[in-house]
PDB file of C-alpha atoms and ligand atoms in Angstrom:
ATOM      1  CA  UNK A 165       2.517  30.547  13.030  1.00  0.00           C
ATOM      2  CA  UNK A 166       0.777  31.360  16.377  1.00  0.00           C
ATOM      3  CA  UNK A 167       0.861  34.725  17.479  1.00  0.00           C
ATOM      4  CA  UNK A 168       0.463  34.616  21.101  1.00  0.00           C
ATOM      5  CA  UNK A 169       0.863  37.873  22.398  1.00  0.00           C
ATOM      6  CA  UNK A 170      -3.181  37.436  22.867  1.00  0.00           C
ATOM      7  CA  UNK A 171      -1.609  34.201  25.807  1.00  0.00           C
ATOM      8  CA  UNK A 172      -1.514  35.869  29.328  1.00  0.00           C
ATOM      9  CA  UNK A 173       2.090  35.581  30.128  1.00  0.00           C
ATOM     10  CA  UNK A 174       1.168  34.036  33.704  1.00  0.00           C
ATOM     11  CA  UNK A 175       1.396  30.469  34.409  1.00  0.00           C
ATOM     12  CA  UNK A 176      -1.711  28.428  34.562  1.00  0.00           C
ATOM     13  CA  UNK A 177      -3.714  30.445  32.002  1.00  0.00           C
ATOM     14  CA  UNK A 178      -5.048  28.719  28.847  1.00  0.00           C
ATOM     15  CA  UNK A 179      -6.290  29.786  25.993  1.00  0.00           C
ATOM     16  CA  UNK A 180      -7.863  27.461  22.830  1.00  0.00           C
ATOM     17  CA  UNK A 181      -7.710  27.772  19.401  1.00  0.00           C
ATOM     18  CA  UNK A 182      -9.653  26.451  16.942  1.00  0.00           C
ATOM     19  CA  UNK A 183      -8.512  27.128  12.988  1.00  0.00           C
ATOM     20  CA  UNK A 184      -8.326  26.086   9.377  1.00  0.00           C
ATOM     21  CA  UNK A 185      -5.438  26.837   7.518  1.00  0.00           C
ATOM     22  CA  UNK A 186      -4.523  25.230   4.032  1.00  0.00           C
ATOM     23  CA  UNK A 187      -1.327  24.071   3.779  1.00  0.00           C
ATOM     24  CA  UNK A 188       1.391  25.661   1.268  1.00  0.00           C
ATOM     25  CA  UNK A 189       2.969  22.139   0.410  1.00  0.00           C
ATOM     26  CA  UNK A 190       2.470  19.053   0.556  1.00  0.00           C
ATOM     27  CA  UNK A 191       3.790  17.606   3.757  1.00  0.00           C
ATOM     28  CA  UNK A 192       4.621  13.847   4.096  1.00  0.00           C
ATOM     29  CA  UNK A 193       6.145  10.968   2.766  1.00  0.00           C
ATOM     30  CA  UNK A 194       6.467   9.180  -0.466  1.00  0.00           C
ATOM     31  CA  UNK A 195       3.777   7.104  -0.696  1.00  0.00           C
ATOM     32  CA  UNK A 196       1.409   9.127   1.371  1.00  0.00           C
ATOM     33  CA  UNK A 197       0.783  12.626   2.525  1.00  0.00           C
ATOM     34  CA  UNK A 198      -1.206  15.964   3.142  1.00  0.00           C
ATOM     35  CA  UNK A 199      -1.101  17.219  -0.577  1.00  0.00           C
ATOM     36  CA  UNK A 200      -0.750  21.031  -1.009  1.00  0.00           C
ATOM     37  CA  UNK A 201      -3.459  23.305  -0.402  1.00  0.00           C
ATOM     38  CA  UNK A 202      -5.162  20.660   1.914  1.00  0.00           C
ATOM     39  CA  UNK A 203      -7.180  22.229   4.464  1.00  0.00           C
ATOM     40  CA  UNK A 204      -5.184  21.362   7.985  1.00  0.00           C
ATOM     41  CA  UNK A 205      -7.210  21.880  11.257  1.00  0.00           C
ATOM     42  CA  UNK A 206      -5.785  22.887  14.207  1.00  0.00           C
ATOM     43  CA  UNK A 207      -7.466  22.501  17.905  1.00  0.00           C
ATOM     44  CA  UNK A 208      -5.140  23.314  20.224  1.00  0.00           C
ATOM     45  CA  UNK A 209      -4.816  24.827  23.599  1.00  0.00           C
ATOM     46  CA  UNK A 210      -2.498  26.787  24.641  1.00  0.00           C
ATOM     47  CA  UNK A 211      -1.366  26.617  28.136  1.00  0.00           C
ATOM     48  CA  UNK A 212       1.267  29.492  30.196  1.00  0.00           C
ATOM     49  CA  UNK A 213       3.811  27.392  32.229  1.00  0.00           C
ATOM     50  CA  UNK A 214       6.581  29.250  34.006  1.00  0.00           C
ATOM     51  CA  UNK A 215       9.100  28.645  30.991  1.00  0.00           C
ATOM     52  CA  UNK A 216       6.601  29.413  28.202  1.00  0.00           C
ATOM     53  CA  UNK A 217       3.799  27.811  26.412  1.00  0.00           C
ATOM     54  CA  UNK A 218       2.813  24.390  26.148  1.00  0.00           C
ATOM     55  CA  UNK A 219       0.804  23.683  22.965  1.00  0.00           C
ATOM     56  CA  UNK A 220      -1.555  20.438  23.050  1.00  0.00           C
ATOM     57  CA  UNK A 221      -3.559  19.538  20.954  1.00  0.00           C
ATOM     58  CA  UNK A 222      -4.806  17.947  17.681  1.00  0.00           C
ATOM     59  CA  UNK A 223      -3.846  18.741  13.547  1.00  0.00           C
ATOM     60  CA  UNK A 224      -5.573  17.069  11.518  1.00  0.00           C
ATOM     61  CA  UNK A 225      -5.794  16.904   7.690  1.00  0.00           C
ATOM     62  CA  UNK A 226      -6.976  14.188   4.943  1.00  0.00           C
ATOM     63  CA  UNK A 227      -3.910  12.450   3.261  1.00  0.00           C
ATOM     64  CA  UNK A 228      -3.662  11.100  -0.244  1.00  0.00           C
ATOM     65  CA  UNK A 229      -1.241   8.529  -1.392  1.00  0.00           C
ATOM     66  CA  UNK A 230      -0.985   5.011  -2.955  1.00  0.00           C
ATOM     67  CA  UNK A 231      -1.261   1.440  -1.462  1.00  0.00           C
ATOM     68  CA  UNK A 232       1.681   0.153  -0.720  1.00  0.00           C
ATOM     69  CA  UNK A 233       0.452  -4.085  -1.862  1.00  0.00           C
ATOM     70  CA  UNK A 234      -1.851  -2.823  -4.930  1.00  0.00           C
ATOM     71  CA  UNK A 235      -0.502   0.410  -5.934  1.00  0.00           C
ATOM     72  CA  UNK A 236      -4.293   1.851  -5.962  1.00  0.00           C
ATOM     73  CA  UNK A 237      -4.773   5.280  -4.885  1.00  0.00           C
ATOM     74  CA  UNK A 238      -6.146   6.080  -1.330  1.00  0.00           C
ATOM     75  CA  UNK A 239      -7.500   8.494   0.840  1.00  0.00           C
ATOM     76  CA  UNK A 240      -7.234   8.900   4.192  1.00  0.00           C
ATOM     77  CA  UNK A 241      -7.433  11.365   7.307  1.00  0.00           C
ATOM     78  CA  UNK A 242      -4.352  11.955   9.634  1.00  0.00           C
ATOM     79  CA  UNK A 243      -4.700  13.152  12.897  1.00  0.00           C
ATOM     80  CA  UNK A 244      -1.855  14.463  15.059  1.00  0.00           C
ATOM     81  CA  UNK A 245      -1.668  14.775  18.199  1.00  0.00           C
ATOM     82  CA  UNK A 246       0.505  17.405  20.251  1.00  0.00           C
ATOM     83  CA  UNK A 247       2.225  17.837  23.104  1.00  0.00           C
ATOM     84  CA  UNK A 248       4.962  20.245  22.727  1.00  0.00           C
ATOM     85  CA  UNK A 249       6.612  23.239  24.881  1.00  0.00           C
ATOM     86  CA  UNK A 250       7.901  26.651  23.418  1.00  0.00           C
ATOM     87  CA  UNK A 251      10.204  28.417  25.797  1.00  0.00           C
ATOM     88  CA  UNK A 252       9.821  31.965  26.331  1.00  0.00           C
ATOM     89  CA  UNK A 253      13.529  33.676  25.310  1.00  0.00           C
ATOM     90  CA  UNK A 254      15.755  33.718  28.164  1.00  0.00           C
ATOM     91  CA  UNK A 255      14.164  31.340  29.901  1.00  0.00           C
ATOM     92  CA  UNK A 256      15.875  29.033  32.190  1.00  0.00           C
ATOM     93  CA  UNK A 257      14.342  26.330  29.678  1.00  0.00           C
ATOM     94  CA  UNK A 258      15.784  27.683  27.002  1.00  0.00           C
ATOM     95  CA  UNK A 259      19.604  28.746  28.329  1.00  0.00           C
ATOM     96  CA  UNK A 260      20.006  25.523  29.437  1.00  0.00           C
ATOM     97  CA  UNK A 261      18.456  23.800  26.330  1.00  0.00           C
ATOM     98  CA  UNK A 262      21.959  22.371  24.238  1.00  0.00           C
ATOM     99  CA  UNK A 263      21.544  23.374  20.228  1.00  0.00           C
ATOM    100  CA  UNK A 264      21.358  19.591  19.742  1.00  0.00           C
ATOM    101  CA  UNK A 265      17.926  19.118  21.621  1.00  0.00           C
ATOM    102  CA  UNK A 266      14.871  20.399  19.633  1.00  0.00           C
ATOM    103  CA  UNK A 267      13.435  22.746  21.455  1.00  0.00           C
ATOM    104  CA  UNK A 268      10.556  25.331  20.465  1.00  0.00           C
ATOM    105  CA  UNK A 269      11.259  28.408  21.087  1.00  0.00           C
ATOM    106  CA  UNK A 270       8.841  31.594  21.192  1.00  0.00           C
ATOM    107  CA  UNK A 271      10.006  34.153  18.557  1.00  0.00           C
ATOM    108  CA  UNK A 272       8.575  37.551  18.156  1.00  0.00           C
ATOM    109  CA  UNK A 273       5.827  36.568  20.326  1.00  0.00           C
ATOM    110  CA  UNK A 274       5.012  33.920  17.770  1.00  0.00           C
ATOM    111  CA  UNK A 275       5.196  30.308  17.810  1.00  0.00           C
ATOM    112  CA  UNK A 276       5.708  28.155  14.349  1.00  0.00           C
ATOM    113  CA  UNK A 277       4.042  24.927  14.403  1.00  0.00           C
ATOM    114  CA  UNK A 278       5.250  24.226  10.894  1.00  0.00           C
ATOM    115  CA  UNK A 279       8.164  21.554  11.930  1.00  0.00           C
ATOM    116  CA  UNK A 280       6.400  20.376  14.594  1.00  0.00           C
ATOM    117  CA  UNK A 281       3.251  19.204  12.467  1.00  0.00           C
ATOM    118  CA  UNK A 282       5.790  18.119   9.758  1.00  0.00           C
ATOM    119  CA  UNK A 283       7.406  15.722  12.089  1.00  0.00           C
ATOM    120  CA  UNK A 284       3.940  14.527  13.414  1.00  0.00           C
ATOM    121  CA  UNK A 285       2.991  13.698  10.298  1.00  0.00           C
ATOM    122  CA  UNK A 286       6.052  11.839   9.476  1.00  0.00           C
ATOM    123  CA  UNK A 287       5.659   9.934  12.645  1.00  0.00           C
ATOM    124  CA  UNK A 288       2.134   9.457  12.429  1.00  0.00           C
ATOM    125  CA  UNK A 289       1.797   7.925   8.743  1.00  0.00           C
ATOM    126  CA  UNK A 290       2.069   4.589   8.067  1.00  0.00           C
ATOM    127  CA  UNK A 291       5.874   3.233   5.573  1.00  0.00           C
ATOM    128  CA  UNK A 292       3.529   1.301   4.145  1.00  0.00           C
ATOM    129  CA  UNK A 293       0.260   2.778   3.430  1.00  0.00           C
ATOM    130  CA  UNK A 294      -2.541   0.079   2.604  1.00  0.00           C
ATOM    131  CA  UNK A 295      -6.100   0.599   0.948  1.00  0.00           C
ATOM    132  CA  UNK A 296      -7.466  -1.621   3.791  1.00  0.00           C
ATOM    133  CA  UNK A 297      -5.878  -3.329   6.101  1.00  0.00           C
ATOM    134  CA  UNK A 298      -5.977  -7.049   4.400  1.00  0.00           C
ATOM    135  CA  UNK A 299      -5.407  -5.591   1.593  1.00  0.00           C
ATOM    136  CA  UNK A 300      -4.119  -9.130  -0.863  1.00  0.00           C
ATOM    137  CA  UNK A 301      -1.868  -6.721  -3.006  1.00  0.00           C
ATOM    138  CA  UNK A 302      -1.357  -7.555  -6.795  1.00  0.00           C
ATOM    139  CA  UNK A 303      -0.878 -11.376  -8.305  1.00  0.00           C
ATOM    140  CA  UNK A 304       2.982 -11.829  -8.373  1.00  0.00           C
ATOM    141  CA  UNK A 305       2.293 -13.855 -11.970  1.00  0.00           C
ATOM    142  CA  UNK A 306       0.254 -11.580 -13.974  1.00  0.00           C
ATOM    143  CA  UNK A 307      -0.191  -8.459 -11.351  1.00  0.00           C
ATOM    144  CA  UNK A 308      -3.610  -8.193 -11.334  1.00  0.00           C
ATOM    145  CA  UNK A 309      -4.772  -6.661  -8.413  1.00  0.00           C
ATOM    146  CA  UNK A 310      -6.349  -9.452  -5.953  1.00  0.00           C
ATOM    147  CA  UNK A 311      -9.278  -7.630  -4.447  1.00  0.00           C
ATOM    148  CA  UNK A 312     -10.349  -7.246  -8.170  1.00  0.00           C
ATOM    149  CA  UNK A 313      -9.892 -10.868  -9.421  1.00  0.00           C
ATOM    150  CA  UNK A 314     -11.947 -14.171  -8.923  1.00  0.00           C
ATOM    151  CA  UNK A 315     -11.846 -15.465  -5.520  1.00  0.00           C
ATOM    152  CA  UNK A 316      -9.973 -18.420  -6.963  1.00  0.00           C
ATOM    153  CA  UNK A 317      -7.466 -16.317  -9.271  1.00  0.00           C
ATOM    154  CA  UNK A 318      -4.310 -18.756 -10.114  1.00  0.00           C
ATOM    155  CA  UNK A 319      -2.087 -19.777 -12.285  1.00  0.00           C
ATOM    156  CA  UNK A 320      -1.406 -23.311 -13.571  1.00  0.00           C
ATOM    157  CA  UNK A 321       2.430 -23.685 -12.893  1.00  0.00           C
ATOM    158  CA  UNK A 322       4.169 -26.203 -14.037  1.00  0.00           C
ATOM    159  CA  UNK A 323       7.001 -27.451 -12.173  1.00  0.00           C
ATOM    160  CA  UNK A 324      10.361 -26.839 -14.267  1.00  0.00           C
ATOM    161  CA  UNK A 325      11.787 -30.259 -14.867  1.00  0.00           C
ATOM    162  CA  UNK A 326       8.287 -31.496 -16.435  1.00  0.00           C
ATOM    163  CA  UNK A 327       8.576 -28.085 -18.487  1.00  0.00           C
ATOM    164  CA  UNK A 328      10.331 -29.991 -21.327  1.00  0.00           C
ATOM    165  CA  UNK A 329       7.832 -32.903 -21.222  1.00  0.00           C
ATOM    166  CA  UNK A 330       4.555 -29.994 -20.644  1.00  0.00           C
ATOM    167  CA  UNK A 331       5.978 -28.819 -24.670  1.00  0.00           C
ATOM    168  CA  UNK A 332       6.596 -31.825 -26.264  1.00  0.00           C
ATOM    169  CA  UNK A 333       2.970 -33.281 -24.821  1.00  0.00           C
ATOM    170  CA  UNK A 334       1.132 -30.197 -25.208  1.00  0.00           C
ATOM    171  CA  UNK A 335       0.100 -27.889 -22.485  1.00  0.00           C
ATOM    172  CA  UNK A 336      -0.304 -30.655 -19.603  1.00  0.00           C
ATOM    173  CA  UNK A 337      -2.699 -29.002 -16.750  1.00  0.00           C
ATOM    174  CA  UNK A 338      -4.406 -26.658 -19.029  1.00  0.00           C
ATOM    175  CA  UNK A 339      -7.752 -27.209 -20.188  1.00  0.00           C
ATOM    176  CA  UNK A 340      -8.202 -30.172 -17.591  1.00  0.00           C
ATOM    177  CA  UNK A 341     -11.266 -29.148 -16.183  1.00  0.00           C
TER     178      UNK A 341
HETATM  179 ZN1   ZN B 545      -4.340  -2.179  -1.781  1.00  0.00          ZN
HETATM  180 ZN1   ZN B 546      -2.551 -13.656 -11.892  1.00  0.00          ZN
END
């Protein structure tokens, strides 16, 4: 929540804002997000245009979550970045605005940035979050994570239809060094 009553109501004025604020709960997705009680940064400016206030600017916050390949835990940092107007009440902006359309509206002389940094998060954050971006994942055979194992990490398989033969002969490709 902004409170702007301290933003001169006439168009072309700006104000910035710098602030920390820790976030209630934890905002993103699954696999990744802002977990409660984060610190969140805001930097924005505030800027009066004739139908209210436009708000750009940057959140950011560090993210926790797990790697999507290897399942390892990861940190991060998400930055947001904002462009988003609230219309005064009455406004020709805001009369005209259908309920369908999402559009911020200035209540009480406040402003809440909650959904908007929600859906900037959501937006912002990878589906599939990755420890680093080449990230080899886990070994499909024994899942062993990649990154960890010998640069040569395998597994001997043996084709099915010599399967039968592999028993009866012993383990064929094993111990052939
Ligand atoms: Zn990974
Ligand atoms: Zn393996």
């Amino acid at each position: 929540m902004i409170d702007v009553r301290s933003v001169p109501r006439r168009a072309g004025s700006m104000t910035e804002m710098t602030w920390t604020t820790p976030t209630p709960d934890r905002i993103g997705a699954e696999m990744i997000g802002i977990p409660a009680g984060a610190d969140v940064v805001f930097d924005l400016r505030l800027e009066s245009v004739t139908e209210g206030i436009l708000v750009t600017g940057t959140v950011s916050a560090p993210v926790e979550g797990q790697c999507g390949r290897c399942l390892d835990s990861l940190s991060d940092e998400v930055t947001v970045h904002l462009t988003e107007l609230f219309a005064y009440p009455g406004s020709e902006t805001d009369r005209t605005a259908d309920e369908e359309e999402e559009l911020g509206r200035i209540e009480d002389e406040q402003i809440d940035l909650e959904q908007v940094v929600i859906d900037g998060v959501a937006t912002d954050l990878p589906l599939t979050p990755l420890c680093r971006p080449d990230c080899p994942g886990l070994c499909q055979v024994c899942g062993v994570r990649l990154a960890d194992a010998e640069p040569d990490h395998g597994h001997e398989v043996i084709d099915p239809r010599w399967a039968g033969l592999a028993e009866r002969f012993g383990n064929v490709g094993e111990d052939s060094e």
